[in-house]
Short mmCIF file of C-alpha atoms in Angstrom, two decimals:
data_model
loop_
_atom_site.label_atom_id
_atom_site.label_comp_id
_atom_site.label_asym_id
_atom_site.label_seq_id
_atom_site.Cartn_x
_atom_site.Cartn_y
_atom_site.Cartn_z
CA MET N 338 0.18 0.17 0.07
CA CYS N 339 1.45 3.21 -0.86
CA ASP N 340 2.09 6.17 1.38
CA ARG N 341 -0.73 8.50 0.08
CA LEU N 342 -3.24 5.61 0.09
CA ARG N 343 -2.32 5.49 3.86
CA LYS N 344 -3.12 9.01 4.51
CA LEU N 345 -6.61 8.91 2.42
CA ILE N 346 -7.80 5.81 4.88
CA GLN N 347 -6.99 8.10 7.99
CA LEU N 348 -9.38 10.75 6.81
CA LYS N 349 -12.85 11.26 7.81
CA GLY N 350 -15.05 10.28 4.90
CA TRP N 351 -12.25 8.22 3.42
CA PRO N 352 -14.48 5.87 1.13
CA LEU N 353 -15.94 8.62 -0.84
CA ILE N 354 -12.33 9.97 -1.38
CA LEU N 355 -10.82 6.60 -1.90
CA LEU N 356 -13.62 6.13 -4.75
CA GLY N 357 -12.36 9.00 -6.39
CA TRP N 358 -8.71 7.95 -5.95
CA LEU N 359 -9.39 4.85 -7.74
CA ILE N 360 -11.33 5.96 -10.30
CA LEU N 361 -8.33 8.50 -11.12
CA GLY N 362 -5.98 5.55 -11.39
CA GLY N 363 -4.68 5.11 -7.66
CA CYS N 364 -1.28 5.41 -6.87
CA GLY N 365 0.26 4.44 -10.18
CA ARG N 366 -1.36 7.10 -12.56
CA GLU N 367 -0.72 10.36 -10.40
CA ASP N 368 0.04 12.04 -13.44
CA ALA N 369 -3.61 12.10 -14.45
CA ARG N 370 -4.31 14.96 -12.31
CA GLU N 371 -4.74 18.45 -13.09
CA ARG N 372 -1.52 19.80 -11.78
CA LEU N 373 -0.90 23.43 -10.57
CA VAL N 374 2.51 25.45 -10.34
CA PHE N 375 2.26 27.29 -6.78
CA TRP N 376 5.64 29.46 -6.05
CA VAL N 377 6.01 29.91 -2.15
CA PHE N 378 9.10 32.27 -0.96
CA GLY N 379 11.19 32.28 2.21
CA ARG N 380 10.52 30.03 5.32
CA GLU N 381 7.00 29.88 4.07
CA GLY N 382 7.99 27.53 1.27
CA GLU N 383 9.88 25.27 3.73
CA GLN N 384 6.83 24.79 6.04
CA VAL N 385 3.87 24.77 3.45
CA ARG N 386 4.26 21.47 2.21
CA PRO N 387 2.38 19.23 4.80
CA LEU N 388 -0.64 21.91 3.76
CA ILE N 389 -0.30 21.05 0.11
CA GLU N 390 -0.36 17.38 0.78
CA ALA N 391 -3.77 17.93 2.73
CA PHE N 392 -5.07 19.70 -0.09
CA GLU N 393 -4.42 16.95 -2.25
CA LEU N 394 -5.96 14.50 -0.09
CA GLU N 395 -8.80 16.27 -0.01
CA HIS N 396 -8.72 17.11 -3.79
CA PRO N 397 -7.67 13.59 -5.19
CA ASP N 398 -8.01 15.01 -8.92
CA LEU N 399 -5.47 17.98 -8.37
CA ARG N 400 -1.87 18.13 -7.84
CA VAL N 401 0.28 21.20 -6.70
CA ASP N 402 3.83 21.28 -7.77
CA LEU N 403 5.24 23.79 -4.97
CA GLN N 404 8.65 25.62 -5.98
CA GLN N 405 10.49 27.30 -3.14
CA ILE N 406 12.36 30.39 -3.92
CA PRO N 407 14.35 32.27 -1.47
CA TRP N 408 12.65 35.89 -0.63
CA SER N 409 15.97 37.80 -1.95
CA ALA N 410 15.27 36.23 -5.34
CA ALA N 411 11.44 36.30 -5.35
CA TYR N 412 10.84 39.35 -6.93
CA GLU N 413 13.21 39.55 -9.77
CA ARG N 414 11.88 35.80 -10.67
CA LEU N 415 8.26 36.88 -10.76
CA LEU N 416 9.38 40.08 -13.18
CA THR N 417 11.54 37.47 -15.12
CA ALA N 418 8.79 35.16 -15.51
CA TYR N 419 6.14 37.75 -16.33
CA VAL N 420 8.27 38.96 -19.19
CA GLY N 421 9.07 35.53 -20.22
CA GLY N 422 5.39 34.28 -20.15
CA GLN N 423 6.19 31.48 -17.61
CA LEU N 424 4.42 32.86 -14.45
CA PRO N 425 3.07 30.12 -12.12
CA ASP N 426 -0.56 29.24 -11.46
CA VAL N 427 -0.73 30.91 -7.80
CA ALA N 428 1.72 32.33 -5.85
CA GLN N 429 2.36 34.24 -2.36
CA MET N 430 3.18 37.71 -2.77
CA GLY N 431 4.20 40.29 -0.55
CA ASN N 432 1.65 43.17 -0.10
CA SER N 433 3.82 45.86 -1.16
CA TRP N 434 4.55 44.16 -4.51
CA LEU N 435 0.73 43.91 -5.55
CA ALA N 436 0.45 47.11 -7.39
CA ARG N 437 3.63 46.49 -9.21
CA PHE N 438 1.95 43.43 -10.87
CA ALA N 439 -1.75 44.59 -10.80
CA GLU N 440 -0.23 47.56 -12.89
CA LEU N 441 1.38 44.87 -15.20
CA HIS N 442 -2.35 43.52 -15.82
CA ALA N 443 -0.79 40.29 -14.53
CA LEU N 444 -3.09 39.51 -11.52
CA GLU N 445 -6.72 37.98 -11.59
CA ASP N 446 -9.34 40.11 -10.12
CA LEU N 447 -10.75 38.11 -7.26
CA GLY N 448 -13.60 40.27 -6.62
CA THR N 449 -16.38 38.49 -8.56
CA TRP N 450 -15.38 35.07 -7.41
CA ILE N 451 -15.23 36.29 -3.66
CA ARG N 452 -18.91 37.24 -4.21
CA GLU N 453 -19.96 34.03 -5.72
CA ALA N 454 -18.28 31.91 -3.36
CA ASP N 455 -19.83 33.83 -0.72
CA LEU N 456 -16.74 33.96 1.36
CA ASP N 457 -17.17 35.47 4.54
CA THR N 458 -14.88 38.66 4.10
CA THR N 459 -15.61 39.96 7.62
CA ASP N 460 -13.65 37.34 9.09
CA PHE N 461 -10.49 38.85 7.86
CA PHE N 462 -8.79 41.82 9.40
CA GLU N 463 -9.82 45.08 7.45
CA GLY N 464 -6.38 46.63 7.40
CA VAL N 465 -5.11 43.48 5.76
CA TRP N 466 -7.89 42.72 3.54
CA MET N 467 -7.54 46.67 2.23
CA ALA N 468 -3.82 46.26 1.40
CA ASN N 469 -5.05 43.76 -1.51
CA ARG N 470 -7.80 46.21 -3.01
CA ILE N 471 -6.12 48.45 -6.12
CA ASP N 472 -8.67 50.70 -8.02
CA GLY N 473 -11.39 48.59 -6.55
CA CYS N 474 -10.29 45.75 -7.75
CA LEU N 475 -9.31 42.71 -5.30
CA TYR N 476 -6.07 41.24 -6.25
CA GLY N 477 -5.04 38.94 -3.32
CA LEU N 478 -6.48 36.82 -0.77
CA PRO N 479 -4.62 37.47 2.66
CA TRP N 480 -2.52 34.67 3.59
CA TYR N 481 -0.80 36.08 7.07
CA VAL N 482 -0.56 39.58 8.26
CA ASP N 483 2.31 41.21 9.79
CA THR N 484 2.51 44.42 11.60
CA ARG N 485 4.52 46.32 14.10
CA VAL N 486 3.73 46.42 18.35
CA ILE N 487 5.84 47.28 21.14
CA PHE N 488 7.88 44.27 22.96
CA TYR N 489 8.28 45.45 26.70
CA ARG N 490 9.86 43.78 30.14
CA THR N 491 7.15 43.66 32.40
CA ASP N 492 9.39 43.34 35.33
CA LEU N 493 11.11 46.65 34.73
CA LEU N 494 7.98 48.32 33.64
CA ARG N 495 6.60 47.90 37.26
CA ARG N 496 9.94 49.08 38.75
CA ALA N 497 9.27 52.15 37.12
CA GLY N 498 6.14 52.36 38.30
CA TYR N 499 3.74 51.34 35.41
CA GLU N 500 1.67 48.33 35.08
CA ARG N 501 0.67 48.35 31.37
CA MET N 502 1.96 50.02 28.48
CA PRO N 503 0.70 53.74 27.97
CA THR N 504 -1.67 54.52 25.48
CA THR N 505 -0.57 58.11 24.25
CA TRP N 506 2.56 59.72 22.88
CA SER N 507 2.65 62.10 25.96
CA GLU N 508 2.54 59.41 28.51
CA TRP N 509 4.98 57.05 26.69
CA SER N 510 7.58 59.84 26.20
CA ARG N 511 7.33 60.17 30.35
CA LEU N 512 7.69 56.58 30.55
CA MET N 513 10.56 56.25 28.63
CA HIS N 514 12.22 59.22 30.65
CA ARG N 515 11.89 57.24 33.35
CA LEU N 516 13.28 53.97 32.19
CA VAL N 517 16.42 55.57 31.84
CA ALA N 518 16.67 57.00 35.17
CA PRO N 519 17.09 55.25 38.65
CA PRO N 520 16.06 52.54 39.70
CA VAL N 521 15.68 51.01 36.22
CA GLY N 522 18.40 53.07 34.84
CA ALA N 523 18.29 51.39 31.56
CA ARG N 524 20.59 52.29 29.00
CA TYR N 525 18.32 53.21 26.31
CA ALA N 526 14.24 52.85 26.91
CA LEU N 527 13.55 52.07 23.21
CA TRP N 528 15.16 50.65 19.86
CA LEU N 529 13.41 51.30 16.59
CA LEU N 530 13.83 48.96 13.52
CA PRO N 531 16.65 50.61 10.99
CA ASP N 532 14.26 51.46 8.57
CA TRP N 533 11.33 53.83 7.63
CA SER N 534 8.50 51.87 9.14
CA SER N 535 8.47 53.56 12.69
CA LEU N 536 8.53 57.01 11.08
CA VAL N 537 5.93 56.29 8.78
CA ILE N 538 3.72 54.58 11.57
CA PHE N 539 4.06 57.95 13.34
CA GLY N 540 2.91 59.74 10.60
CA MET N 541 -0.33 57.17 9.84
CA GLN N 542 -1.15 57.71 13.38
CA ASN N 543 -1.41 61.18 12.94
CA ASP N 544 -3.31 61.06 9.91
CA ALA N 545 -0.79 62.47 7.68
CA PRO N 546 -1.83 61.79 3.91
CA LEU N 547 1.68 60.61 2.68
CA LEU N 548 0.91 61.29 -1.03
CA GLY N 549 -0.85 63.99 -2.22
CA ALA N 550 -3.07 64.84 -5.25
CA ARG N 551 -4.10 61.24 -6.26
CA GLY N 552 -1.11 59.66 -5.10
CA ALA N 553 1.03 61.64 -7.82
CA TYR N 554 3.28 63.79 -5.37
CA GLY N 555 5.16 63.78 -1.92
CA ASN N 556 3.01 65.27 0.94
CA PHE N 557 5.50 64.80 3.94
CA ARG N 558 5.50 68.91 4.72
CA ASP N 559 1.91 68.35 5.57
CA GLU N 560 1.47 69.66 9.06
CA ARG N 561 0.52 66.38 10.29
CA PHE N 562 3.62 64.53 8.89
CA ARG N 563 5.89 67.25 10.34
CA ARG N 564 4.57 66.86 13.82
CA ALA N 565 5.24 62.89 13.63
CA PHE N 566 8.58 63.73 12.27
CA ARG N 567 9.16 66.04 15.41
CA PHE N 568 8.32 63.34 17.69
CA TYR N 569 10.27 60.74 15.95
CA LEU N 570 13.40 62.91 16.06
CA SER N 571 12.70 63.72 19.69
CA LEU N 572 13.36 60.34 20.87
CA PHE N 573 17.00 60.60 19.42
CA GLY N 574 17.28 64.01 20.57
CA ALA N 575 16.46 62.96 24.39
CA ARG N 576 19.00 59.75 23.88
CA LEU N 577 16.06 57.47 24.45
CA VAL N 578 16.84 55.75 21.40
CA PRO N 579 20.04 54.68 20.09
CA LEU N 580 21.20 56.53 17.11
CA SER N 581 22.99 53.54 15.55
CA SER N 582 21.92 50.15 16.87
CA THR N 583 25.18 48.64 15.36
CA THR N 584 27.69 50.70 17.02
CA GLN N 585 25.74 51.78 20.36
CA LEU N 586 23.61 48.82 21.04
CA GLY N 587 24.81 45.55 19.62
CA SER N 588 22.15 42.75 20.10
CA VAL N 589 18.82 43.87 20.86
CA TYR N 590 17.72 40.71 22.39
CA GLN N 591 20.98 40.56 24.30
CA GLU N 592 20.56 43.94 25.63
CA PHE N 593 16.91 43.29 26.20
CA ALA N 594 17.58 40.19 28.59
CA ARG N 595 20.30 42.15 30.31
CA GLY N 596 17.89 44.79 31.21
CA GLN N 597 19.93 47.78 29.44
CA LEU N 598 16.84 48.11 26.96
CA VAL N 599 13.47 47.73 28.04
CA LEU N 600 10.82 48.52 25.05
CA PHE N 601 11.42 47.77 21.22
CA ILE N 602 9.31 47.89 18.09
CA SER N 603 9.17 44.78 16.07
CA GLY N 604 6.91 42.23 14.26
CA PRO N 605 5.68 38.67 14.92
CA TRP N 606 9.05 37.13 14.15
CA SER N 607 10.69 38.56 17.47
CA VAL N 608 8.21 36.27 19.33
CA GLY N 609 10.01 33.19 18.29
CA GLU N 610 13.53 35.24 18.65
CA LEU N 611 12.67 35.81 22.42
CA ARG N 612 11.33 32.44 23.34
CA ASP N 613 14.36 30.92 21.79
CA ARG N 614 17.22 33.37 23.08
CA LEU N 615 16.07 34.40 26.37
CA PRO N 616 16.87 32.40 29.59
CA ASP N 617 14.01 30.64 31.52
CA SER N 618 14.11 33.13 34.41
CA LEU N 619 13.17 35.98 32.06
CA GLN N 620 10.46 33.86 29.83
CA ASN N 621 7.42 35.09 31.84
CA ARG N 622 9.02 38.83 32.07
CA TRP N 623 7.99 39.99 28.58
CA ALA N 624 4.76 40.76 27.01
CA THR N 625 3.52 42.91 23.87
CA ALA N 626 1.40 45.97 23.72
CA PRO N 627 -0.09 47.88 20.53
CA LEU N 628 1.38 51.08 19.72
CA PRO N 629 0.31 54.51 21.49
CA GLY N 630 -0.83 57.08 19.29
CA PRO N 631 -0.70 60.84 19.75
CA GLU N 632 -4.06 60.86 21.83
CA GLY N 633 -4.60 57.41 22.15
CA PRO N 634 -4.26 53.67 21.10
CA GLY N 635 -2.31 54.15 17.81
CA LEU N 636 -2.46 52.20 14.17
CA SER N 637 0.30 50.10 12.68
CA LEU N 638 0.93 49.13 9.09
CA ALA N 639 -0.57 46.07 7.52
CA GLY N 640 1.82 44.13 6.10
CA GLY N 641 2.25 40.26 5.41
CA ALA N 642 1.39 38.24 2.15
CA SER N 643 -1.05 37.44 0.17
CA LEU N 644 -2.04 34.56 -2.19
CA VAL N 645 -2.62 35.72 -6.17
CA ILE N 646 -3.71 34.09 -9.13
CA PHE N 647 -1.93 35.02 -12.52
CA ARG N 648 -4.28 35.81 -15.53
CA GLY N 649 -2.70 33.44 -17.64
CA SER N 650 -3.32 30.44 -15.32
CA ARG N 651 -4.70 27.29 -17.23
CA HIS N 652 -6.59 26.25 -14.17
CA PRO N 653 -8.48 28.85 -12.47
CA GLU N 654 -10.98 26.88 -10.83
CA ALA N 655 -8.33 24.69 -9.27
CA THR N 656 -6.08 27.91 -7.96
CA ARG N 657 -9.35 29.27 -6.70
CA LYS N 658 -9.44 25.97 -4.57
CA LEU N 659 -6.38 26.13 -3.18
CA ILE N 660 -6.20 29.55 -2.15
CA ARG N 661 -9.63 29.14 -0.49
CA PHE N 662 -8.25 25.92 1.60
CA LEU N 663 -5.14 27.87 2.38
CA THR N 664 -7.33 30.66 4.15
CA ARG N 665 -9.59 28.26 5.68
CA PRO N 666 -9.77 28.91 9.57
CA ASP N 667 -8.63 25.25 10.21
CA VAL N 668 -5.82 25.50 8.02
CA GLN N 669 -4.68 29.11 9.02
CA LEU N 670 -4.28 27.71 12.37
CA ARG N 671 -2.10 24.80 11.50
CA PHE N 672 -0.12 27.35 9.15
CA TYR N 673 0.23 29.35 12.37
CA GLU N 674 1.63 26.02 14.38
CA LEU N 675 3.92 25.48 11.18
CA THR N 676 5.45 28.98 10.94
CA GLY N 677 4.32 31.31 13.80
CA ASP N 678 2.76 33.60 10.75
CA LEU N 679 -0.25 35.45 12.25
CA PRO N 680 -3.49 34.37 10.79
CA VAL N 681 -5.41 36.72 8.86
CA ARG N 682 -8.60 35.71 10.06
CA ARG N 683 -10.46 36.63 13.28
CA SER N 684 -12.06 33.41 14.23
CA VAL N 685 -8.53 31.80 14.34
CA TRP N 686 -7.63 33.96 17.32
CA GLN N 687 -10.44 32.70 19.09
CA LEU N 688 -8.82 29.15 19.18
CA PRO N 689 -6.13 27.44 21.37
CA PRO N 690 -3.20 28.05 21.53
CA LEU N 691 -3.42 31.73 19.94
CA ARG N 692 -6.70 32.41 22.59
CA ASP N 693 -4.52 31.52 25.48
CA ASP N 694 -1.26 33.22 24.57
CA ARG N 695 -1.11 36.22 26.84
CA GLN N 696 2.50 37.34 25.38
CA ILE N 697 0.70 38.08 21.91
CA ASP N 698 -1.90 40.03 23.29
CA GLY N 699 -0.65 43.18 21.77
CA PHE N 700 -0.82 41.72 18.12
CA ARG N 701 -4.34 40.62 18.90
CA GLU N 702 -5.62 44.42 19.77
CA GLN N 703 -3.23 45.83 17.27
CA LEU N 704 -4.52 43.99 14.32
CA ALA N 705 -7.74 45.70 14.76
CA ARG N 706 -5.96 48.95 14.38
CA ILE N 707 -3.67 48.47 11.06
CA ARG N 708 -3.84 50.47 7.71
CA PRO N 709 -2.49 49.77 4.22
CA LEU N 710 0.27 51.72 2.75
CA PRO N 711 0.05 53.53 -0.28
CA THR N 712 -0.68 51.07 -2.87
CA ILE N 713 1.45 52.05 -5.81
CA PRO N 714 4.55 50.54 -7.30
CA GLU N 715 6.95 53.30 -6.49
CA TRP N 716 6.10 52.84 -2.60
CA GLU N 717 9.43 50.84 -2.03
CA ALA N 718 11.51 53.11 -3.84
CA ILE N 719 9.48 55.88 -1.61
CA ALA N 720 10.34 54.18 1.42
CA ALA N 721 14.02 53.89 0.80
CA ARG N 722 14.07 57.77 0.60
CA ILE N 723 12.10 58.32 3.64
CA HIS N 724 14.68 56.34 5.49
CA TYR N 725 17.36 58.31 4.13
CA TYR N 726 16.26 61.69 4.99
CA ALA N 727 15.09 60.57 8.43
CA GLU N 728 18.69 59.09 8.83
CA ALA N 729 20.29 62.71 7.86
CA ALA N 730 17.74 64.63 10.16
CA LYS N 731 18.53 62.46 13.22
CA ARG N 732 22.16 62.86 12.63
CA GLY N 733 21.90 66.52 12.53
CA LEU N 734 23.18 66.55 8.63
CA LEU N 735 19.95 68.23 7.72
CA SER N 736 17.61 70.19 9.48
CA PRO N 737 13.93 68.55 9.82
CA GLU N 738 12.78 71.24 7.13
CA GLU N 739 15.27 70.49 4.85
CA ALA N 740 14.98 66.72 5.12
CA LEU N 741 11.36 67.07 4.37
CA THR N 742 11.69 69.63 1.56
CA MET N 743 14.21 67.46 -0.30
CA LEU N 744 12.47 64.29 0.49
CA ASP N 745 9.10 65.71 -1.16
CA ARG N 746 11.36 67.10 -4.11
CA GLU N 747 12.54 63.17 -4.56
CA VAL N 748 9.27 61.67 -4.39
CA ASP N 749 7.97 63.98 -6.85
CA LEU N 750 10.82 62.99 -9.25
CA LEU N 751 9.75 59.15 -8.51
CA LEU N 752 6.25 59.83 -9.48
CA ASP N 753 6.76 62.20 -12.57
CA LYS N 754 5.84 59.24 -14.89
CA ARG N 755 2.64 58.74 -12.94
CA ARG N 756 1.61 62.38 -13.09
CA ARG N 757 2.42 62.27 -17.17
CA TRP N 758 0.09 59.04 -17.39
CA ILE N 759 -2.62 60.89 -15.46
CA SER N 760 -2.58 63.97 -17.50
CA ALA N 761 -2.79 61.64 -20.42
CA GLY N 762 -5.68 59.88 -18.96
CA GLU N 763 -3.69 56.56 -19.22
CA TYR N 764 -3.43 55.75 -15.63
CA HIS N 765 -5.71 55.80 -12.60
CA PRO N 766 -3.70 55.84 -9.23
CA ALA N 767 -4.54 53.48 -6.48
CA ALA N 768 -3.13 55.11 -3.50
CA HIS N 769 -5.17 55.10 -0.22
CA ASP N 770 -5.65 58.51 1.18
#
């Protein structure tokens, strides 16, 4: 008896599945099945195989050819495949890439299918769902969600006189000043990821429209973004945050364990890092919290990855079955157990072990307040310039006003082609204002 047949017999309702299996030829004629090509990137590609095997057992007439590709090569491989007409049927796609492939008309609009399939869209977190909508079309089905929250040492917060993380910028700032003073005496109160994300989040929390005029101009001199920029720079000016994590801090997790760092902003991957790296004596002394905002609980960004179907697929019905299977609540829970990636459906968070894990409560609360980044193909280039000018300002190489002026100027140049297309009536920007 072959392995696949043994697995079939272990399933509920196996007699009907077995009948289908025999009709299709059983163990010796697997090639008769309809074949899909599924590209999966990074760690997910290494972990998703058990789910694909379960899908094939539920659909014995389908076979999924899983191809694993490193994240570092994924974007180029997709573009090369598009140019060569060799795209797969279905793929995982980072949400910030969706706009580029939508612009190329490479993706199937899933909107009509979602409505006809009666999928419960309200079960998905709204922010990550909106990240898949571009120009009124739905180009991906969210697979897992990524966002930023605060990780903190609960024992050191209590020593500073706080039982919970504050919810406003002013309260948060007061807490950080207490953390670097006795009796806590931490070297730094907070660490920020060395990229653009924290500054952009502060701007979004302040309701700053990052782009203006139909997503065709930079809008970083808007007073709402200026206020966020001032708050961001004040953290470095007060030495609450290391100016350079490489030369001034070293290992974030090591300094967090030593109590020289009390708070840091990061994503879901840090949950696993802390559980692997901290000694047993500290495993119950850390927690997560949603980000504070200017006047109350703040927004965070809606990142993660979605499942897309390419327009050239010759197996549209089969690919829809696959992406629906992979976003089913029971499969989402198994995916979380395999990868640690956060489920996109609210109902999965009501199930153990997610329901009972208090250390990820910060993610549970934050996911109700996430917002997508601008869904334009130029966003990654714009984000790189935001990081560049933020670095120049916090190191005193440019004044805040000079940095924002030069940032707007460069973003305008990046968006020049978009403006010309808009003027010619050839393009409709998809930015979320």
